[in-house]
Structures are given as C-alpha cells and as structure tokens.
Amino acid sequence: MQHTLDLGGTFDVYDIRRWDDLSPGALGSYLGTDAVKDALHVPRHVPWEFHDNTGPVAQHLAVDNMQDCSDKYRAIMDRYRALLYTGNFDTACGYRSTEEILDDIMDKRGLRAEWRDAPRLIWTQAQGNPKGFVRSHGQLTQVSVPDSGHEVPAYQPEICREMLYNWLFDRPFHGYDPLKAGKPDS
C-alpha cells in the first residue's frame, strides 16, 4: 500500500482530495471525556491515542487484513438487512471496491443478475441535487455519498443521518431512476 501511496504523491487514502491526514482532534476530544471512558471501561488516567496503521492492534490485524471474509457477509445477509455505504472520494474502502465485493457475494448466492439489474436510484434533495446513489435488492442496500471521504458521517452528517433513518425505519430514499423516463419524484 505504501508503494502505491508514494507513486500517487502520498495522497490521503481516506479522501483523495486531500494530501494530508485527517485530523483526529474532535474524535480525540470526544473519546477523551470521562463519560466515554467510563462507558468503555477505560481508566480515566489513560490518555486517548490515535493509531491508524501502527501499534499492537494494527500489528495483530495485519495478518488477516486482506483475508476473504465474504462468507461472513453472506451469513449476515441471509439473516439480517445490510447497509453498505461509501464516500465517493474514499480510496481505502471505495464504492467500486464495495461493488466488486457485493457482486461476488451476490454471485455466490445465485443473485448476481438480480443485483446487477436492481435500479440505481439518484437520491435527491428537494432542489434536485443528489444526496447519494442507492441500490437495493432484498435485504441489501448500497449507498454512495457524494462529496465525502472515508468517514461519511463527518463529511455529510445530515445526509448520513437521513440515510440511517431511512434504512433503519424502512423509509424510502426519495429520488428517481435515471434509466426510466420521467421526472424525479422528490
């Protein structure tokens, strides 16, 4: 991965528009509060530290980081509704990568054709601007959120909140299918 970053000019994999790391300042302030430490059973005297790709957790995860876990996704999707969302400027876990994974999962479930044929809705705001791009089939919903990096809720908090409410409470994503004739249903 580092080689790819070096060749690309050491861009930020979490937001291709940036050339520096995202600031964990607000997250650190929140996680450093006594209330959060108490809820997570972390001693209050232990300082919060940000480690993305270093430290003991990263070292333990490195062994299985690239292992195929699609069977676990299939097991989850057989029992539960699933929502996978990505920011369009995220290269760490981007939309296209997610789409490839979902195509493979749906293929192994014998549902690839239905998944690929599921309409891709342009989810719109009242003035017609896109909030996101949504595809659903059965218990699976995939959303791409424009103008967002890896941490979608940090980049687009209002849209993310609405996306979660729509999905959690089984509400429609208002918009339109661009392949069908007619006007948006906003």
PDB file of C-alpha atoms in Angstrom:
ATOM      1  CA  MET A   1       0.000   0.000   0.000  1.00  0.00           C
ATOM      2  CA  GLN A   2       2.773   2.448   0.887  1.00  0.00           C
ATOM      3  CA  HIS A   3       4.330   1.952  -2.552  1.00  0.00           C
ATOM      4  CA  THR A   4       1.030   2.908  -4.202  1.00  0.00           C
ATOM      5  CA  LEU A   5       0.775   5.993  -1.994  1.00  0.00           C
ATOM      6  CA  ASP A   6       4.343   7.022  -2.841  1.00  0.00           C
ATOM      7  CA  LEU A   7       3.706   6.665  -6.581  1.00  0.00           C
ATOM      8  CA  GLY A   8       0.488   8.663  -6.275  1.00  0.00           C
ATOM      9  CA  GLY A   9       2.127  11.520  -4.405  1.00  0.00           C
ATOM     10  CA  THR A  10       1.274  10.285  -0.887  1.00  0.00           C
ATOM     11  CA  PHE A  11      -2.395  11.231  -1.178  1.00  0.00           C
ATOM     12  CA  ASP A  12      -4.776  10.646   1.699  1.00  0.00           C
ATOM     13  CA  VAL A  13      -6.410   7.240   1.055  1.00  0.00           C
ATOM     14  CA  TYR A  14      -9.413   8.294   3.130  1.00  0.00           C
ATOM     15  CA  ASP A  15     -10.100  11.316   0.925  1.00  0.00           C
ATOM     16  CA  ILE A  16      -8.353  11.528  -2.443  1.00  0.00           C
ATOM     17  CA  ARG A  17      -8.875  15.310  -2.474  1.00  0.00           C
ATOM     18  CA  ARG A  18      -6.530  15.723   0.486  1.00  0.00           C
ATOM     19  CA  TRP A  19      -2.791  15.448   0.733  1.00  0.00           C
ATOM     20  CA  ASP A  20      -2.578  15.267   4.497  1.00  0.00           C
ATOM     21  CA  ASP A  21      -4.053  13.040   7.154  1.00  0.00           C
ATOM     22  CA  LEU A  22      -7.467  13.723   8.589  1.00  0.00           C
ATOM     23  CA  SER A  23      -7.294  15.421  11.936  1.00  0.00           C
ATOM     24  CA  PRO A  24      -8.451  13.142  14.742  1.00  0.00           C
ATOM     25  CA  GLY A  25      -8.769  16.173  17.046  1.00  0.00           C
ATOM     26  CA  ALA A  26     -12.552  16.204  17.522  1.00  0.00           C
ATOM     27  CA  LEU A  27     -12.651  12.435  17.883  1.00  0.00           C
ATOM     28  CA  GLY A  28      -9.834  12.572  20.423  1.00  0.00           C
ATOM     29  CA  SER A  29     -11.641  15.234  22.458  1.00  0.00           C
ATOM     30  CA  TYR A  30     -14.796  13.125  22.494  1.00  0.00           C
ATOM     31  CA  LEU A  31     -13.076   9.819  23.296  1.00  0.00           C
ATOM     32  CA  GLY A  32     -11.020  11.528  25.995  1.00  0.00           C
ATOM     33  CA  THR A  33     -14.065  12.565  28.034  1.00  0.00           C
ATOM     34  CA  ASP A  34     -14.692  10.862  31.355  1.00  0.00           C
ATOM     35  CA  ALA A  35     -18.196   9.816  30.275  1.00  0.00           C
ATOM     36  CA  VAL A  36     -16.924   7.952  27.196  1.00  0.00           C
ATOM     37  CA  LYS A  37     -14.037   6.373  29.099  1.00  0.00           C
ATOM     38  CA  ASP A  38     -16.472   5.224  31.775  1.00  0.00           C
ATOM     39  CA  ALA A  39     -18.850   3.769  29.168  1.00  0.00           C
ATOM     40  CA  LEU A  40     -15.963   1.896  27.503  1.00  0.00           C
ATOM     41  CA  HIS A  41     -14.465   0.825  30.855  1.00  0.00           C
ATOM     42  CA  VAL A  42     -11.215   2.659  30.145  1.00  0.00           C
ATOM     43  CA  PRO A  43      -9.424   4.061  33.186  1.00  0.00           C
ATOM     44  CA  ARG A  44      -9.755   7.832  33.284  1.00  0.00           C
ATOM     45  CA  HIS A  45      -5.997   8.338  33.640  1.00  0.00           C
ATOM     46  CA  VAL A  46      -5.270   6.573  30.321  1.00  0.00           C
ATOM     47  CA  PRO A  47      -4.821   9.158  27.538  1.00  0.00           C
ATOM     48  CA  TRP A  48      -6.528   8.636  24.200  1.00  0.00           C
ATOM     49  CA  GLU A  49      -4.075   7.967  21.374  1.00  0.00           C
ATOM     50  CA  PHE A  50      -4.709   7.788  17.644  1.00  0.00           C
ATOM     51  CA  HIS A  51      -3.054   4.878  15.832  1.00  0.00           C
ATOM     52  CA  ASP A  52      -4.287   4.117  12.342  1.00  0.00           C
ATOM     53  CA  ASN A  53      -1.655   1.785  10.910  1.00  0.00           C
ATOM     54  CA  THR A  54       0.693   1.399  13.868  1.00  0.00           C
ATOM     55  CA  GLY A  55       0.616  -0.167  17.286  1.00  0.00           C
ATOM     56  CA  PRO A  56      -0.421  -3.564  18.640  1.00  0.00           C
ATOM     57  CA  VAL A  57      -3.942  -3.587  17.157  1.00  0.00           C
ATOM     58  CA  ALA A  58      -2.639  -2.823  13.653  1.00  0.00           C
ATOM     59  CA  GLN A  59       0.062  -5.474  14.051  1.00  0.00           C
ATOM     60  CA  HIS A  60      -2.490  -8.118  15.017  1.00  0.00           C
ATOM     61  CA  LEU A  61      -4.868  -7.103  12.228  1.00  0.00           C
ATOM     62  CA  ALA A  62      -2.133  -7.088   9.563  1.00  0.00           C
ATOM     63  CA  VAL A  63      -2.112 -10.881   9.420  1.00  0.00           C
ATOM     64  CA  ASP A  64      -5.769 -11.170   8.403  1.00  0.00           C
ATOM     65  CA  ASN A  65      -6.431  -7.708   6.968  1.00  0.00           C
ATOM     66  CA  MET A  66      -6.651  -8.911   3.383  1.00  0.00           C
ATOM     67  CA  GLN A  67      -8.344 -12.255   4.067  1.00  0.00           C
ATOM     68  CA  ASP A  68     -11.579 -13.005   2.225  1.00  0.00           C
ATOM     69  CA  CYS A  69     -14.474 -12.590   4.657  1.00  0.00           C
ATOM     70  CA  SER A  70     -17.261 -12.661   2.093  1.00  0.00           C
ATOM     71  CA  ASP A  71     -18.687 -15.810   3.664  1.00  0.00           C
ATOM     72  CA  LYS A  72     -19.333 -13.804   6.826  1.00  0.00           C
ATOM     73  CA  TYR A  73     -21.176 -11.128   4.814  1.00  0.00           C
ATOM     74  CA  ARG A  74     -23.258 -13.823   3.139  1.00  0.00           C
ATOM     75  CA  ALA A  75     -24.169 -15.276   6.541  1.00  0.00           C
ATOM     76  CA  ILE A  76     -25.169 -11.827   7.807  1.00  0.00           C
ATOM     77  CA  MET A  77     -27.214 -11.029   4.694  1.00  0.00           C
ATOM     78  CA  ASP A  78     -29.035 -14.367   4.958  1.00  0.00           C
ATOM     79  CA  ARG A  79     -30.351 -13.342   8.384  1.00  0.00           C
ATOM     80  CA  TYR A  80     -30.360  -9.543   8.544  1.00  0.00           C
ATOM     81  CA  ARG A  81     -30.842  -6.425   6.488  1.00  0.00           C
ATOM     82  CA  ALA A  82     -27.498  -4.907   5.492  1.00  0.00           C
ATOM     83  CA  LEU A  83     -26.465  -1.357   4.573  1.00  0.00           C
ATOM     84  CA  LEU A  84     -23.090  -0.669   2.984  1.00  0.00           C
ATOM     85  CA  TYR A  85     -22.251   2.967   2.299  1.00  0.00           C
ATOM     86  CA  THR A  86     -19.171   4.691   0.952  1.00  0.00           C
ATOM     87  CA  GLY A  87     -17.962   8.196   0.250  1.00  0.00           C
ATOM     88  CA  ASN A  88     -17.109   8.814  -3.380  1.00  0.00           C
ATOM     89  CA  PHE A  89     -13.655  10.225  -2.513  1.00  0.00           C
ATOM     90  CA  ASP A  90     -12.650   7.275  -0.312  1.00  0.00           C
ATOM     91  CA  THR A  91      -9.953   5.097  -1.876  1.00  0.00           C
ATOM     92  CA  ALA A  92      -9.417   2.913   1.204  1.00  0.00           C
ATOM     93  CA  CYS A  93     -12.900   1.352   1.016  1.00  0.00           C
ATOM     94  CA  GLY A  94     -14.314   2.952  -2.092  1.00  0.00           C
ATOM     95  CA  TYR A  95     -17.576   2.487  -3.935  1.00  0.00           C
ATOM     96  CA  ARG A  96     -16.121   0.442  -6.783  1.00  0.00           C
ATOM     97  CA  SER A  97     -14.361  -1.947  -4.388  1.00  0.00           C
ATOM     98  CA  THR A  98     -17.567  -2.359  -2.415  1.00  0.00           C
ATOM     99  CA  GLU A  99     -19.455  -3.003  -5.644  1.00  0.00           C
ATOM    100  CA  GLU A 100     -16.984  -5.730  -6.645  1.00  0.00           C
ATOM    101  CA  ILE A 101     -17.344  -7.404  -3.260  1.00  0.00           C
ATOM    102  CA  LEU A 102     -21.140  -7.252  -3.427  1.00  0.00           C
ATOM    103  CA  ASP A 103     -21.159  -8.614  -6.984  1.00  0.00           C
ATOM    104  CA  ASP A 104     -19.091 -11.569  -5.801  1.00  0.00           C
ATOM    105  CA  ILE A 105     -21.270 -12.165  -2.744  1.00  0.00           C
ATOM    106  CA  MET A 106     -24.461 -11.994  -4.775  1.00  0.00           C
ATOM    107  CA  ASP A 107     -22.945 -14.302  -7.406  1.00  0.00           C
ATOM    108  CA  LYS A 108     -22.172 -16.910  -4.727  1.00  0.00           C
ATOM    109  CA  ARG A 109     -25.768 -16.615  -3.519  1.00  0.00           C
ATOM    110  CA  GLY A 110     -27.075 -17.066  -7.077  1.00  0.00           C
ATOM    111  CA  LEU A 111     -28.413 -13.487  -7.131  1.00  0.00           C
ATOM    112  CA  ARG A 112     -25.848 -11.647  -9.261  1.00  0.00           C
ATOM    113  CA  ALA A 113     -28.226 -10.978 -12.173  1.00  0.00           C
ATOM    114  CA  GLU A 114     -30.965  -9.645  -9.884  1.00  0.00           C
ATOM    115  CA  TRP A 115     -28.436  -7.491  -8.007  1.00  0.00           C
ATOM    116  CA  ARG A 116     -26.973  -6.067 -11.199  1.00  0.00           C
ATOM    117  CA  ASP A 117     -30.454  -5.386 -12.590  1.00  0.00           C
ATOM    118  CA  ALA A 118     -31.649  -3.640  -9.422  1.00  0.00           C
ATOM    119  CA  PRO A 119     -32.277   0.041 -10.259  1.00  0.00           C
ATOM    120  CA  ARG A 120     -29.736   2.604  -9.146  1.00  0.00           C
ATOM    121  CA  LEU A 121     -31.714   5.440  -7.695  1.00  0.00           C
ATOM    122  CA  ILE A 122     -30.438   9.002  -7.605  1.00  0.00           C
ATOM    123  CA  TRP A 123     -31.475  10.009  -4.082  1.00  0.00           C
ATOM    124  CA  THR A 124     -32.208  13.735  -4.261  1.00  0.00           C
ATOM    125  CA  GLN A 125     -32.671  16.798  -2.135  1.00  0.00           C
ATOM    126  CA  ALA A 126     -35.763  18.952  -2.620  1.00  0.00           C
ATOM    127  CA  GLN A 127     -33.924  21.191  -5.112  1.00  0.00           C
ATOM    128  CA  GLY A 128     -32.854  18.119  -7.121  1.00  0.00           C
ATOM    129  CA  ASN A 129     -29.210  17.940  -6.026  1.00  0.00           C
ATOM    130  CA  PRO A 130     -28.076  14.369  -5.341  1.00  0.00           C
ATOM    131  CA  LYS A 131     -27.745  13.245  -1.738  1.00  0.00           C
ATOM    132  CA  GLY A 132     -26.469   9.894  -2.906  1.00  0.00           C
ATOM    133  CA  PHE A 133     -26.883   6.952  -5.194  1.00  0.00           C
ATOM    134  CA  VAL A 134     -28.852   3.992  -3.847  1.00  0.00           C
ATOM    135  CA  ARG A 135     -29.265   0.402  -4.984  1.00  0.00           C
ATOM    136  CA  SER A 136     -31.342  -2.137  -3.047  1.00  0.00           C
ATOM    137  CA  HIS A 137     -32.254  -5.746  -3.536  1.00  0.00           C
ATOM    138  CA  GLY A 138     -33.817  -7.948  -0.894  1.00  0.00           C
ATOM    139  CA  GLN A 139     -32.144  -7.219   2.422  1.00  0.00           C
ATOM    140  CA  LEU A 140     -29.152  -5.406   0.912  1.00  0.00           C
ATOM    141  CA  THR A 141     -28.844  -1.648   0.377  1.00  0.00           C
ATOM    142  CA  GLN A 142     -25.765   0.061  -1.069  1.00  0.00           C
ATOM    143  CA  VAL A 143     -25.337   3.853  -0.932  1.00  0.00           C
ATOM    144  CA  SER A 144     -22.655   6.096  -2.399  1.00  0.00           C
ATOM    145  CA  VAL A 145     -22.492   9.552  -0.793  1.00  0.00           C
ATOM    146  CA  PRO A 146     -21.131  12.391  -2.972  1.00  0.00           C
ATOM    147  CA  ASP A 147     -18.579  14.887  -1.665  1.00  0.00           C
ATOM    148  CA  SER A 148     -17.497  12.515   1.086  1.00  0.00           C
ATOM    149  CA  GLY A 149     -14.387  10.667   2.152  1.00  0.00           C
ATOM    150  CA  HIS A 150     -13.953   7.588   4.352  1.00  0.00           C
ATOM    151  CA  GLU A 151     -15.777   8.932   7.412  1.00  0.00           C
ATOM    152  CA  VAL A 152     -19.105   9.671   5.713  1.00  0.00           C
ATOM    153  CA  PRO A 153     -20.814  10.926   8.915  1.00  0.00           C
ATOM    154  CA  ALA A 154     -18.039  13.504   9.409  1.00  0.00           C
ATOM    155  CA  TYR A 155     -18.255  14.796   5.826  1.00  0.00           C
ATOM    156  CA  GLN A 156     -22.030  14.649   5.325  1.00  0.00           C
ATOM    157  CA  PRO A 157     -23.665  14.414   8.771  1.00  0.00           C
ATOM    158  CA  GLU A 158     -27.188  15.455   7.741  1.00  0.00           C
ATOM    159  CA  ILE A 159     -27.266  13.171   4.719  1.00  0.00           C
ATOM    160  CA  CYS A 160     -25.776  10.318   6.726  1.00  0.00           C
ATOM    161  CA  ARG A 161     -28.357  10.764   9.483  1.00  0.00           C
ATOM    162  CA  GLU A 162     -31.185  10.706   6.929  1.00  0.00           C
ATOM    163  CA  MET A 163     -29.659   7.666   5.224  1.00  0.00           C
ATOM    164  CA  LEU A 164     -29.542   5.784   8.524  1.00  0.00           C
ATOM    165  CA  TYR A 165     -33.106   6.803   9.461  1.00  0.00           C
ATOM    166  CA  ASN A 166     -34.374   5.750   6.029  1.00  0.00           C
ATOM    167  CA  TRP A 167     -32.639   2.406   6.294  1.00  0.00           C
ATOM    168  CA  LEU A 168     -33.361   1.703   9.979  1.00  0.00           C
ATOM    169  CA  PHE A 169     -37.042   2.612   9.727  1.00  0.00           C
ATOM    170  CA  ASP A 170     -37.519   1.169   6.226  1.00  0.00           C
ATOM    171  CA  ARG A 171     -38.362   4.563   4.721  1.00  0.00           C
ATOM    172  CA  PRO A 172     -37.935   5.244   1.008  1.00  0.00           C
ATOM    173  CA  PHE A 173     -34.947   7.040  -0.461  1.00  0.00           C
ATOM    174  CA  HIS A 174     -36.793   9.681  -2.499  1.00  0.00           C
ATOM    175  CA  GLY A 175     -35.353  10.290  -5.918  1.00  0.00           C
ATOM    176  CA  TYR A 176     -35.514   8.781  -9.356  1.00  0.00           C
ATOM    177  CA  ASP A 177     -34.142   6.080 -11.599  1.00  0.00           C
ATOM    178  CA  PRO A 178     -32.232   7.887 -14.371  1.00  0.00           C
ATOM    179  CA  LEU A 179     -32.822   4.995 -16.775  1.00  0.00           C
ATOM    180  CA  LYS A 180     -36.591   5.451 -16.634  1.00  0.00           C
ATOM    181  CA  ALA A 181     -38.310   8.258 -18.460  1.00  0.00           C
ATOM    182  CA  GLY A 182     -39.994  10.890 -16.363  1.00  0.00           C
ATOM    183  CA  LYS A 183     -39.310  13.454 -13.705  1.00  0.00           C
ATOM    184  CA  PRO A 184     -37.774  12.927 -10.269  1.00  0.00           C
ATOM    185  CA  ASP A 185     -40.346  12.134  -7.564  1.00  0.00           C
ATOM    186  CA  SER A 186     -38.726  14.418  -4.963  1.00  0.00           C
TER     187      SER A 186
END
